[in-house]
Structure formats: structure tokens, C-alpha cells
Coordinates of C-alpha atoms and ligand atoms in Angstrom, one line a residue:
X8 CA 89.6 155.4 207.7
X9 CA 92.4 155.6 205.2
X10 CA 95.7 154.2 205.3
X11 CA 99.0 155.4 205.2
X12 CA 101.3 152.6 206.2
X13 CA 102.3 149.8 204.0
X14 CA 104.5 147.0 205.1
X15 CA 107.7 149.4 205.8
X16 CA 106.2 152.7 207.4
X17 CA 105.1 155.3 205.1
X18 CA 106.0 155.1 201.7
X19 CA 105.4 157.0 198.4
X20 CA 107.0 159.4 195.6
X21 CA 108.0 162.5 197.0
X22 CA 106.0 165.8 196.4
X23 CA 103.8 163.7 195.0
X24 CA 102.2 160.8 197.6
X25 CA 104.9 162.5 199.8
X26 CA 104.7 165.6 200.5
X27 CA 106.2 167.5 203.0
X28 CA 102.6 169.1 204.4
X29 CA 101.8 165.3 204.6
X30 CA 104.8 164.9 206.6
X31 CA 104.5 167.7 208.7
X32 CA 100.9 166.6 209.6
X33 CA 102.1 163.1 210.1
X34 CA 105.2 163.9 212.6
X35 CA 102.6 165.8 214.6
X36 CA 100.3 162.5 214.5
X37 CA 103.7 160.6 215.5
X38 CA 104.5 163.3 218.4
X39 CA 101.5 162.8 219.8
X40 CA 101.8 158.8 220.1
X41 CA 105.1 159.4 221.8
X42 CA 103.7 162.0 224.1
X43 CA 101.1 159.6 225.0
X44 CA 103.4 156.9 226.4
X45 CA 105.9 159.7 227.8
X46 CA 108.1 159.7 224.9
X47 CA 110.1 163.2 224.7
X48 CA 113.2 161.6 223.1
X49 CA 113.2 160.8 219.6
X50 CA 116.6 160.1 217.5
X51 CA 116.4 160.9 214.0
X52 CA 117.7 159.6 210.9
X53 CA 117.9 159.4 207.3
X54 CA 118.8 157.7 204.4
X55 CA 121.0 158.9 200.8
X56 CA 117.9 160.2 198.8
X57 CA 118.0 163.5 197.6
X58 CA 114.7 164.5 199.2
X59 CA 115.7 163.0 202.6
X60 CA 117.4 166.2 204.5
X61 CA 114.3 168.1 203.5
X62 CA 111.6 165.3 205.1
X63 CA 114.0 165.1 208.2
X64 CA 114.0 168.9 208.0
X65 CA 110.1 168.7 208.3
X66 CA 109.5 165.9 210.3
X67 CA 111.7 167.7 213.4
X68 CA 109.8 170.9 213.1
X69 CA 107.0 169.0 213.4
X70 CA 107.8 166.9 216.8
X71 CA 109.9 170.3 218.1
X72 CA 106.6 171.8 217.7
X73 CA 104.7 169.2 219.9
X74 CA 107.2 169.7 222.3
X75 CA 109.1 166.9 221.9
X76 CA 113.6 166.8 221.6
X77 CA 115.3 165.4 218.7
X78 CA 118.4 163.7 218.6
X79 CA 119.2 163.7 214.7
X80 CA 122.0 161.5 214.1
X81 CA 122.2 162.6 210.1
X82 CA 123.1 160.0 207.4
X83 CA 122.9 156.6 208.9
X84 CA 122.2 152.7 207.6
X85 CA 118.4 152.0 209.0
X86 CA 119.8 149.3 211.7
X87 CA 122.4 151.6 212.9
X88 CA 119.8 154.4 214.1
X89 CA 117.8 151.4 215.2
X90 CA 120.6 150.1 217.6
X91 CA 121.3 153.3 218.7
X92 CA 117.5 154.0 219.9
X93 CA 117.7 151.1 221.9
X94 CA 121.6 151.1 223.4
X95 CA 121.1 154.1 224.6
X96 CA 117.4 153.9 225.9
X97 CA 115.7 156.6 223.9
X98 CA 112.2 156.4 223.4
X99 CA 111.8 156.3 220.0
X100 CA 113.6 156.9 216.1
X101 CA 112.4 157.8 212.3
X102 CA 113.7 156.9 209.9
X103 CA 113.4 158.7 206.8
X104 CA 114.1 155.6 203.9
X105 CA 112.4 153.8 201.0
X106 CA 115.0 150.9 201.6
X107 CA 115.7 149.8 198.2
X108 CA 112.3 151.6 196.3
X109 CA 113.5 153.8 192.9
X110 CA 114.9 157.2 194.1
X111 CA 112.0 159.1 193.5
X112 CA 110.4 157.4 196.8
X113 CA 110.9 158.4 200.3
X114 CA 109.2 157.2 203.5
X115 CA 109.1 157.7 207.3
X116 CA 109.6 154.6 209.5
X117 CA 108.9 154.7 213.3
X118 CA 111.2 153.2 215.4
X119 CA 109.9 152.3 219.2
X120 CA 112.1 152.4 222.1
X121 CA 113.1 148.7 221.9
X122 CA 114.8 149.7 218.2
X123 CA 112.2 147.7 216.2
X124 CA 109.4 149.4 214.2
X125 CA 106.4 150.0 216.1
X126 CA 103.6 147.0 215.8
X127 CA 100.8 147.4 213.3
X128 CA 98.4 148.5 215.8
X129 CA 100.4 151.3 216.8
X130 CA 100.3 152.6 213.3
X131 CA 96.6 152.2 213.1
X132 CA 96.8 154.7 215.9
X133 CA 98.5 157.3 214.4
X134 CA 96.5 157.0 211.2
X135 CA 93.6 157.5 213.5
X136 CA 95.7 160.6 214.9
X137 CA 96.2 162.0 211.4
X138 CA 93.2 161.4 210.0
X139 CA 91.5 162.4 212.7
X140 CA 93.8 165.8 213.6
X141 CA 93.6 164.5 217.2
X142 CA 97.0 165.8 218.2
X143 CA 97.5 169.1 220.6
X144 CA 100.5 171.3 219.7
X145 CA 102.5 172.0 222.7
X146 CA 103.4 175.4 224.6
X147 CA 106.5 174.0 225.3
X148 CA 108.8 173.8 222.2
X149 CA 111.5 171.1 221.7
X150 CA 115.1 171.3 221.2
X151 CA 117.1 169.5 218.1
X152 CA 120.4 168.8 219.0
X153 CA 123.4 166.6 216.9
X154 CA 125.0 163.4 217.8
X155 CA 127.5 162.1 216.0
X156 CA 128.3 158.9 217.8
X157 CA 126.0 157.1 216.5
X158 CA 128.1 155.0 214.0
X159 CA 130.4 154.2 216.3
X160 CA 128.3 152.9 218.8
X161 CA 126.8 150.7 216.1
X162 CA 130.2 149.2 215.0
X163 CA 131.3 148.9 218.7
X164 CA 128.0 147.2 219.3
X165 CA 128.6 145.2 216.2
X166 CA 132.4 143.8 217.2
X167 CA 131.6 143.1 220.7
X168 CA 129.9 140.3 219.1
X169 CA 132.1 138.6 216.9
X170 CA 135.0 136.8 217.2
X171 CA 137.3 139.5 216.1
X172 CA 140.8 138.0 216.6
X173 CA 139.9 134.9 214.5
X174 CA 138.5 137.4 211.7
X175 CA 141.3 139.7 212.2
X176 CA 143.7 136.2 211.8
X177 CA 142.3 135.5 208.5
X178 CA 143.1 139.0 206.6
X179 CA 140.0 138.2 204.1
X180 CA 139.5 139.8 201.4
X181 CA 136.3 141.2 200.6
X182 CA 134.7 143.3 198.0
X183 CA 131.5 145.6 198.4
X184 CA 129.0 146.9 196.8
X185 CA 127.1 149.6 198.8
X186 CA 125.0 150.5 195.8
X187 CA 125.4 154.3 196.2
X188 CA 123.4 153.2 199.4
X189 CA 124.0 154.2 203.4
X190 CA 125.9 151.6 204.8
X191 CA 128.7 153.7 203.0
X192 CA 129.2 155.3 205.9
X193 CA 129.4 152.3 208.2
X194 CA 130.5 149.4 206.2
X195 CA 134.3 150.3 205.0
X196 CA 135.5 151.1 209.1
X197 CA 133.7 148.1 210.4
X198 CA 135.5 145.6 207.8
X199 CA 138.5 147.8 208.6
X200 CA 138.2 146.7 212.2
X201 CA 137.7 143.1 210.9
X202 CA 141.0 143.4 209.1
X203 CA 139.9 142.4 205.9
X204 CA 141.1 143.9 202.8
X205 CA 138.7 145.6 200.8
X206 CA 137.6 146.5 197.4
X207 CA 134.6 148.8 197.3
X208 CA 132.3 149.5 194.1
X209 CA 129.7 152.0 193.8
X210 CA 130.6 153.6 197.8
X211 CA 129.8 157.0 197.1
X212 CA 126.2 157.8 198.4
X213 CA 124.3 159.6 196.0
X214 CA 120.2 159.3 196.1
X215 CA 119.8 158.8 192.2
X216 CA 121.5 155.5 193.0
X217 CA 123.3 155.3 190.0
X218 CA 125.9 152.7 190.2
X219 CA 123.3 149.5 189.9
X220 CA 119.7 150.6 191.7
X221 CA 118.8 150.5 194.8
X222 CA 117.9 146.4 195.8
X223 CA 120.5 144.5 195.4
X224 CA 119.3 141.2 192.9
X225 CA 120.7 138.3 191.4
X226 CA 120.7 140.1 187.9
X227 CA 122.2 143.3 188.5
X228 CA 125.4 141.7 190.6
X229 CA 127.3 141.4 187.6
X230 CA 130.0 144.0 188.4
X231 CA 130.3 142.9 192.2
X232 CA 130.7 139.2 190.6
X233 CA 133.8 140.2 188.3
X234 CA 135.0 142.4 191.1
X235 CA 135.1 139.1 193.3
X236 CA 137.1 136.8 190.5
X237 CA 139.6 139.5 189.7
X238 CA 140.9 140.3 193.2
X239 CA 140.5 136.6 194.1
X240 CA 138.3 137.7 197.0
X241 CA 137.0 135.2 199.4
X242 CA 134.1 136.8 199.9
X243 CA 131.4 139.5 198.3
X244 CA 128.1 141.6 199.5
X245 CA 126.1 144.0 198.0
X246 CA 123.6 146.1 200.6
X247 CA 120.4 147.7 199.7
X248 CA 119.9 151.8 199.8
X249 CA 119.2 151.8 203.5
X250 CA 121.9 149.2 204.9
X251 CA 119.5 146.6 206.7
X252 CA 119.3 143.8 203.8
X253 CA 122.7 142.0 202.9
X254 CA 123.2 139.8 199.6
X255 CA 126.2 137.3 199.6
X256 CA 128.4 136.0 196.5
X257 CA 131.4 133.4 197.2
X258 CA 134.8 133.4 195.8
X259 CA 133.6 131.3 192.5
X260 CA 130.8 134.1 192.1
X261 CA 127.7 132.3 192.8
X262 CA 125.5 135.0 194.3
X263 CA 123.3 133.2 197.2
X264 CA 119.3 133.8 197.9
X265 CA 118.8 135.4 201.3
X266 CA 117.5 131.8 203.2
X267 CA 120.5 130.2 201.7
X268 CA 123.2 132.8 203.0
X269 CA 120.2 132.5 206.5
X270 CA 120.9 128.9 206.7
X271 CA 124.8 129.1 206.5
X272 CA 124.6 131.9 209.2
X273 CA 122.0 129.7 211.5
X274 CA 123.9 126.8 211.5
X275 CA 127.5 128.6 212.5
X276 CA 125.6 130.2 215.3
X277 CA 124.0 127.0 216.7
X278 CA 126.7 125.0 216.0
X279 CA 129.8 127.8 217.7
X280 CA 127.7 129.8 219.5
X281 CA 124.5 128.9 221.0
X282 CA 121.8 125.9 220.1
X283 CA 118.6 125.4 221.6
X284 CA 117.2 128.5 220.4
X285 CA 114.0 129.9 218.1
X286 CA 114.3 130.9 215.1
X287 CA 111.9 133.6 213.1
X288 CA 111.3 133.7 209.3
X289 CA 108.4 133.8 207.0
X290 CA 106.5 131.2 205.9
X291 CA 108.1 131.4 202.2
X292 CA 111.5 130.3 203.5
X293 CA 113.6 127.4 202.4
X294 CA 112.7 123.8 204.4
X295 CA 117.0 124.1 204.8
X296 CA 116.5 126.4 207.7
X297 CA 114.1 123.5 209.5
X298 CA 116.3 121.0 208.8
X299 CA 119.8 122.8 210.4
X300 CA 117.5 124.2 213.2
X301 CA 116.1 120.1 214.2
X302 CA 120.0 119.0 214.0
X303 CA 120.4 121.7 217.0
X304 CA 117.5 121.1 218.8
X305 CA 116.3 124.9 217.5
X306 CA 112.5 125.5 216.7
X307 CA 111.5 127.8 213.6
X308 CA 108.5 129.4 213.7
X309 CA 107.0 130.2 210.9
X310 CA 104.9 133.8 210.2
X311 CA 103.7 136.1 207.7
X312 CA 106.1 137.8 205.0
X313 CA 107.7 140.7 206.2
X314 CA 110.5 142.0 208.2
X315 CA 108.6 143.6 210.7
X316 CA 106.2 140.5 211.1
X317 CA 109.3 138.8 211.6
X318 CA 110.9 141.4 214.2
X319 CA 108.1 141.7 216.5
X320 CA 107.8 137.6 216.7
X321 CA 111.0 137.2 217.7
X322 CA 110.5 140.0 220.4
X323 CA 107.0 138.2 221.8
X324 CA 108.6 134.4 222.1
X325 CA 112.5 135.5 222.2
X326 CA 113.8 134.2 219.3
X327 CA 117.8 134.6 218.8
X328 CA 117.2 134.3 215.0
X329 CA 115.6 136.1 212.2
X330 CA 115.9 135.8 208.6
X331 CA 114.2 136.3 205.0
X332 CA 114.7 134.9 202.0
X333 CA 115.4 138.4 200.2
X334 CA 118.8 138.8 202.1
X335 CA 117.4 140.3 205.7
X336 CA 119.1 138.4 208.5
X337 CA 118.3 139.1 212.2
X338 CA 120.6 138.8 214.9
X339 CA 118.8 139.7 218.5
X340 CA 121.5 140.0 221.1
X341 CA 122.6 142.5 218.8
X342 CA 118.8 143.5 217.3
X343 CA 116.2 142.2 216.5
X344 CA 115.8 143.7 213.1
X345 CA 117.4 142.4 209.8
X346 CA 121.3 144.6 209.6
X347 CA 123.3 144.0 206.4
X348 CA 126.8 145.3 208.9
X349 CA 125.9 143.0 211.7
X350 CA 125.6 140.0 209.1
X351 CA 128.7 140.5 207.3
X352 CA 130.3 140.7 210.4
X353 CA 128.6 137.0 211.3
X354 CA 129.5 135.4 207.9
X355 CA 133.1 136.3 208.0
X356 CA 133.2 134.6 211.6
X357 CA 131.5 131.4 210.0
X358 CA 134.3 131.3 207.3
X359 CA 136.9 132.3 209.9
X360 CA 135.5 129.8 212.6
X361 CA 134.7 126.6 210.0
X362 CA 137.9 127.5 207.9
X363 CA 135.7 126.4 204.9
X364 CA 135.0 128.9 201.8
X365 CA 131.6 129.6 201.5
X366 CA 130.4 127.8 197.9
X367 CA 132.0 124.8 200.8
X368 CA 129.7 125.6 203.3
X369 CA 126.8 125.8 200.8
X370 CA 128.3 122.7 199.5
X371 CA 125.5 119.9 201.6
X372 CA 122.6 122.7 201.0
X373 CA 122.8 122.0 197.2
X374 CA 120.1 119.6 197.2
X375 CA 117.5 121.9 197.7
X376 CA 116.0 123.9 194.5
X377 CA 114.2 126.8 194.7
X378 CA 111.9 129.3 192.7
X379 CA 110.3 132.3 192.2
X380 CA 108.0 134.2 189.9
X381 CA 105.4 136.8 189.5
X382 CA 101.7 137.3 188.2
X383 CA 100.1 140.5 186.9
X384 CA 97.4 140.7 189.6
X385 CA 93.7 141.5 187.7
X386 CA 91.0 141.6 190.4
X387 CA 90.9 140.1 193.7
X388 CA 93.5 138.1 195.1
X389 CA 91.0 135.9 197.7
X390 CA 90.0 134.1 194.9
X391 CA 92.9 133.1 194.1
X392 CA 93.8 131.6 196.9
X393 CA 90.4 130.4 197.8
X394 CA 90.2 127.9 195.0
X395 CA 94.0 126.6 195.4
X396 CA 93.4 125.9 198.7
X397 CA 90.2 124.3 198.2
X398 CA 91.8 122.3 195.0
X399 CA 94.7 121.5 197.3
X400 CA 92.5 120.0 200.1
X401 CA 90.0 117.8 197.6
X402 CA 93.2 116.2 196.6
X403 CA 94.5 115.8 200.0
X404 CA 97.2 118.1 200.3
X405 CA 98.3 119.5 203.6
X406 CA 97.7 123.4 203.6
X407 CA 99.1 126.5 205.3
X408 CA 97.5 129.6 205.0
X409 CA 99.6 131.8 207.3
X410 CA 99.7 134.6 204.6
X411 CA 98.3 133.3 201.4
X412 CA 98.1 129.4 200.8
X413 CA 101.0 127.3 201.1
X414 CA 100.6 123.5 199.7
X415 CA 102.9 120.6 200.7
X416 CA 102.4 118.8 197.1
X417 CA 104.7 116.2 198.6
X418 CA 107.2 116.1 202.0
X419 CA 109.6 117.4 200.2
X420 CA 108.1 120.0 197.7
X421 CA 106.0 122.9 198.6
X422 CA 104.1 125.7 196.2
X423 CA 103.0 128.9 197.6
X424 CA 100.9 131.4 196.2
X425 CA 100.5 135.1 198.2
X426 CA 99.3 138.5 197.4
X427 CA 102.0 141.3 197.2
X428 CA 101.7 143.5 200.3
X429 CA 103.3 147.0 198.0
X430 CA 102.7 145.9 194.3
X431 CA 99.0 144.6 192.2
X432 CA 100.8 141.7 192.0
X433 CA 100.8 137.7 193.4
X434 CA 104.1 135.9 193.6
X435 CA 104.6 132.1 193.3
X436 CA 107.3 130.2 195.8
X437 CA 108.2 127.0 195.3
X438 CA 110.8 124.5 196.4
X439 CA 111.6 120.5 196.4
X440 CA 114.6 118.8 196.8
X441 CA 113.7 117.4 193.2
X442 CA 114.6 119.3 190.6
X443 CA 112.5 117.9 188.5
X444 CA 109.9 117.9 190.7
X445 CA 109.9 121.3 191.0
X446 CA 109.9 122.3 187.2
X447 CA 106.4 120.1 186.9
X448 CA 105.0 121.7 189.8
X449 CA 105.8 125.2 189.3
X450 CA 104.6 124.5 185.3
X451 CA 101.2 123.2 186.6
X452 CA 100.6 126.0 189.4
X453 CA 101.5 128.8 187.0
X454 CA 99.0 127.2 184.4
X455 CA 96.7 127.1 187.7
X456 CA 96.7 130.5 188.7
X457 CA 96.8 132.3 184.9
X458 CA 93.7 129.9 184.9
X459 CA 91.9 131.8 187.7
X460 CA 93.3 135.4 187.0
X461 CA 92.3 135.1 182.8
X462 CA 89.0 133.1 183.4
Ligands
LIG501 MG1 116.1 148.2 203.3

């Protein structure tokens, strides 16, 4: 049986791994697991690509013609049709998106009634569906019909959870970049709401995502950086092209990595809002967000990489928190998936709350070092992993191997080696609280690994 879901729905160039017969065969696939569990309501959404009207256009037909209603909310950030599936008890979105892939992608993304993407057996379902053209068209045709309150909802939804007055008090000033992406439509009236005075770059959407690309990095923040020093802004964030993935930058222009930003946001929540709580995030995360969860009596477990991994754990043992290292922060009694508006909204309440800037608040996290790199994947990955893990354990090491293999060299310094779930790649983590350390361990596992891959 083939596959068509990768780790964020269905994903692939348009026309090309895209096309809109595979969609239309698809959405009848995806009608038919709705139908089966009494779904008949399905809210609709897309994203700023050019080819994304056209795919929505498709993938309606295709559910009107197996009887089922759409609600097609238009242009909206991923988390905000998300919320709005599960505020208003529909059973079920898509969400037409490739997040932050080059504009030549699209993708479809099923949403299930509790506003999280639908669990990887459910997708093996529907590939079975499709592959298997086990879907009956229905006699009775569905209805599409607008809504056009679904960005409200999500900013109400959004401010009934912060401390607005205390933001409001603070008049911050904040500069965006929204990367030509969808949270243009949400983001600039929700910090409105916040009172915070605003610079925006790159707001308008437009699907070639011109401005600077799609994923928001460390290297291609220059302009939001400068931006931030001119205006003297006390904060800045940059979104991804779908709105669900948030990247800070404090008032000195230090951009942060998504567990750093995670950790400042986890310990204002446990320490103003609510402690004693679990807390979801990958197994690649920074040891930070252990430490501030302990000092609150939190728990962090720990799962495979990926934001839907991450959402449906925190669902099955009702975890409050979520978050990744590459900037996706999950808040659940708003939702339990990552939502770049919702976490702005929570990290101008820590500054507010803590009266602190952020590079302050970041100020005790410094010890901790962190890196990252990549490896041209040639042949199998298991290998890999096989004989670090083995190497690791003759030597003694403690070893994780929730998704790849994860070696404590020391109690302070880890090294972790995984497959890439899109790319024919493996990527390296590592982190100590020894710089040093860290540069001798990340030199010997990269001299490790090339040694595997080239042998
Ligand atoms: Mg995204």
C-alpha cells in the first residue's frame, strides 16, 4: 500500500505530486472517513499560496459530492481554522498549507473534531480508502456555505486567555514579520487588542513568499532584527507561511531557538498561572525545559519529533504544555496544537507580568549551549543508528531511542542522531552546559557518522 501522508498531511509540488485529480480523489477518500464516524460538517481552510483557492476549490466539490456540508472559512492561519473546528463543535477541518515548504508546494491537512490533526492511524485509513477507491458517492449532495467569523472567534478565544489589561498597561512595542504568510490576517488586530504598537514587515500575503521565504530561521531574520533596533522595540516575531510556528528576537536582536523562547513561556505559566502540570515536546528539546518544569513540580514527557506526535500526547495524558525546538509552542486550554498568535499573546504577558525584557528573562538560561547540523543521507539510516547505539552502550552510555538514538555522553551533555521524516537527510542535536564540551562532542559524532555514511 502506498503512502501519501508525511509528517504534516499531504504534501507535494502542485500539478506535479499535487494534482488536483489527486485531490479530488483524496477529498472523496476523506469524505468517506467523516461519513463513517457521522461527520457531515467539515470547515474549510487555506493558506496564501497561489494554488490554494484552486485545491480548496477541488477538495469541496469533492466532499459536496459525498454528501457532505462545508463551512469554508477562506484565508486563515492553520491554528485559527483549527480553533474554530473545535469552539464551535464541527466535526472536522482541511486545511490546504505546506506551512513554511517553497511556494511551489501545497498540501491537505485533516483536522478532527477536537481541532488537532487526525492520528496516524486515521490516515492509514484513508490511504487504504484511496488506494483502494472504497468510498461511495452520495445521492444526497452537500451544501458550501461562507463564514466569516472565524478570525474573530480565534482572537476572542485568544484574549480571553491573557492578561489583557496588564499587556494593554505596557503599550509595547513590537515589530512583525509575517513573511508574506497568513497570520496577516490575524496577527496585526489581535496585537491591536493587546495595545501594542506595531511595525509590520513583509504583511502582504502573497504565495511566491517574497519578502524572506516561507520558514522563518535564524539566518534570514536580518531585516526583522534592524527593524527591532531602529524602532527601539521591546519585542520581535517572525511567523511561518501558515501562522502555527512563532520565532522570537528581543530588543538587543538576539533571535531565540524555539525551546529557548518554550522555556521562557513554560516557566511564566507555571510560575503566574498554573504548576503541577505535563508538559509535551520531543525528545530533541533543550534539558532547560526539565529543569524549569522539576522547580514547579511539572513532568515533561518526552516523544517523537513532530508536532502532531506532540499534539496527540498531550491530548491522551492531558498535558497543558507543548513545545518544539523549531518555534511551535502549544498552549491546550486554548489548543492543543503549536499557534504562532496564541504565543505572542503568552510572551507579551510574561514580559508584562515579570516586568523583565526578554534577553533578562533568557538571562539564567545562558548556560546552556546548543547545536545543530545536517548529513547528506546515502543509504539506510538504521545503520546508522544501529552502530551509535551499540558504540554508545559498549562504553556505557545511557541511551534513548524514542526516534533515532539519543546518547547522554555525560549528565549534562547529550548527542542525538535521527533520520529526517521529509528530506534524505539525518540531522545531529546536541547540547551541554559546556561549551566546550559540546564543540568536542559534536566534532567526534560528525567524524562518527561521515564514518558510517562514507564507509
Ligand atoms: Mg506551519
Amino acid at each position: 500500500m502506498g503512502r501519501l501522508f508525511g509528517t504534516n498531511g499531504v504534501r507535494g509540488v502542485f500539478n506535479k505530486d499535487l494534482t488536483l485529480d489527486l485531490a479530488l480523489r483524496l477529498s472523496y477518500a476523506i469524505g468517506e472517513y467523516f461519513k463513517v464516524r457521522n461527520g457531515s460538517r467539515i470547515v474549510l481552510g487555506y493558506d496564501g499560496r497561489y494554488s490554494s483557492p484552486l485545491l480548496a476549490d477541488v477538495v469541496s466539490a469533492g466532499l459536496n459530492a459525498m454528501g457532505i456540508d462545508i463551512y469554508n472559512a477562506s484565508l486563515v492561519p492553520t491554528p485559527c481554522l483549527q480553533y474554530y473546528v473545535k469552539r464551535l463543535n464541527y466535526d472536522g477541518g482541511i486545511m490546504i498549507t505546506a506551512s513554511h515548504n517553497p511556494p511551489e508546494y501545497n498540501g491537505i491537512k485533516v483536522i478532527a473534531s477536537d481541532g488537532v490533526e487526525i492520528p496516524r492511524e486515521d490516515e492509514a485509513i484513508i490511504e487504504d480508502t484511496f488506494f483502494s477507491e472504497k468510498y461511495k458517492l452520495s445521492d444526497r449532495l452537500g451544501n458550501e456555505y461562507s463564514i466569516n467569523d472565524a478570525i474573530d472567534t480565534y482572537i476572542d478565544g485568544i484574549t480571553a486567555l491573557v492578561d489583557i489589561d496588564a499587556i494593554r498597561s505596557k503599550g509595547f512595542k513590537v515589530v512583525v514579520d509575517l513573511g508574506n504568510g497568513a497570520q496577516a490576517v490575524a496577527i496585526p488586530k489581535l496585537l491591536k487588542e493587546l495595545g501594542c504598537k506595531v511595525t509590520m514587515i513583509n504583511e502582504h500575503i502573497d504565495g511566491s513568499f517574497p519578502g524572506r521565504g516561507s520558514e522563518p530561521t535564524v539566518d534570514n531574520l536580518n531585516e526583522l532584527v534592524s527593524k527591532v533596533r531602529d524602532v527601539g522595540a521591546d519585542l520581535g516575531v517572525a511567523y511561518d507561511g501558515d501562522g502555527d510556528r512563532s520565532v522570537f528576537c528581543d530588543s538587543t536582536g538576539t533571535i531565540y531557538t524555539g525551546d529557548r523562547s518554550g522555556a521562557i513561556l513554560i516557566e511564566h505559566i507555571l510560575k503566574n498561572k498554573v504548576s503541577n502540570v505535563n508538559v509535551v515536546t520531543p525528545v530533541n528539546s533543550s534539558m532547560l525545559i526539565d529543569m524549569i518544569a522539576s522547580k514547579y513540580n511539572s513532568s515533561v514527557h518526552r516523544v517523537k519529533v513532530g508536532s502532531v506526535e506532540v499534539s496527540r500526547a498531550m491530548l491522551k495524558i492531558g498535558a497543558l504544555i507543548g513545545l518544539e525546538e523549531n518555534g511551535g509552542f502549544m498552549y491546550a486550554r486554548h489548543i492543543a496544537v503549536r499557534d504562532g498568535a496564541m504565543t505572542t499573546a503568552l510572551m507579551l504577558e510574561a514580559l508584562a507580568s515579570s516586568d523583565k525584557r526578554l534577553d533578562e528573562l533568557n538571562g539564567m538560561y545562558k548556560r546552556f549551549h546548543q547545536y545543530k547540523t545536517k548529513f547528506q543521507l546515502k543509504g539506510d539510516s538504521s545503520r546508522v543508528i544501529e552502530e551509535l547505539s551499540r558504540d554508545a552502550m559498549n562504553r556505557g552510555k545511557r541511551i534513548e531511542m524514542i526516534d533515532g538514538v539519543k546518547i547522554w555522553v555525560e549528565d549534562d551533555t547529550w548527542v542525538m542522531v535521527r533520520a529526517s521524516g521529509t528530506e534524505p537527510i539525518m540531522r545531529l542535536y546536541a547540547e551541554s552546559v559546556d561549551e566546550n564540551r559540546l564543540r568536542y562532542v559534536v566534532t567526534a559524532y560528525t567524524e562518527k557518522v561521515n564514518s558510517i555514511l562514507y564507509r
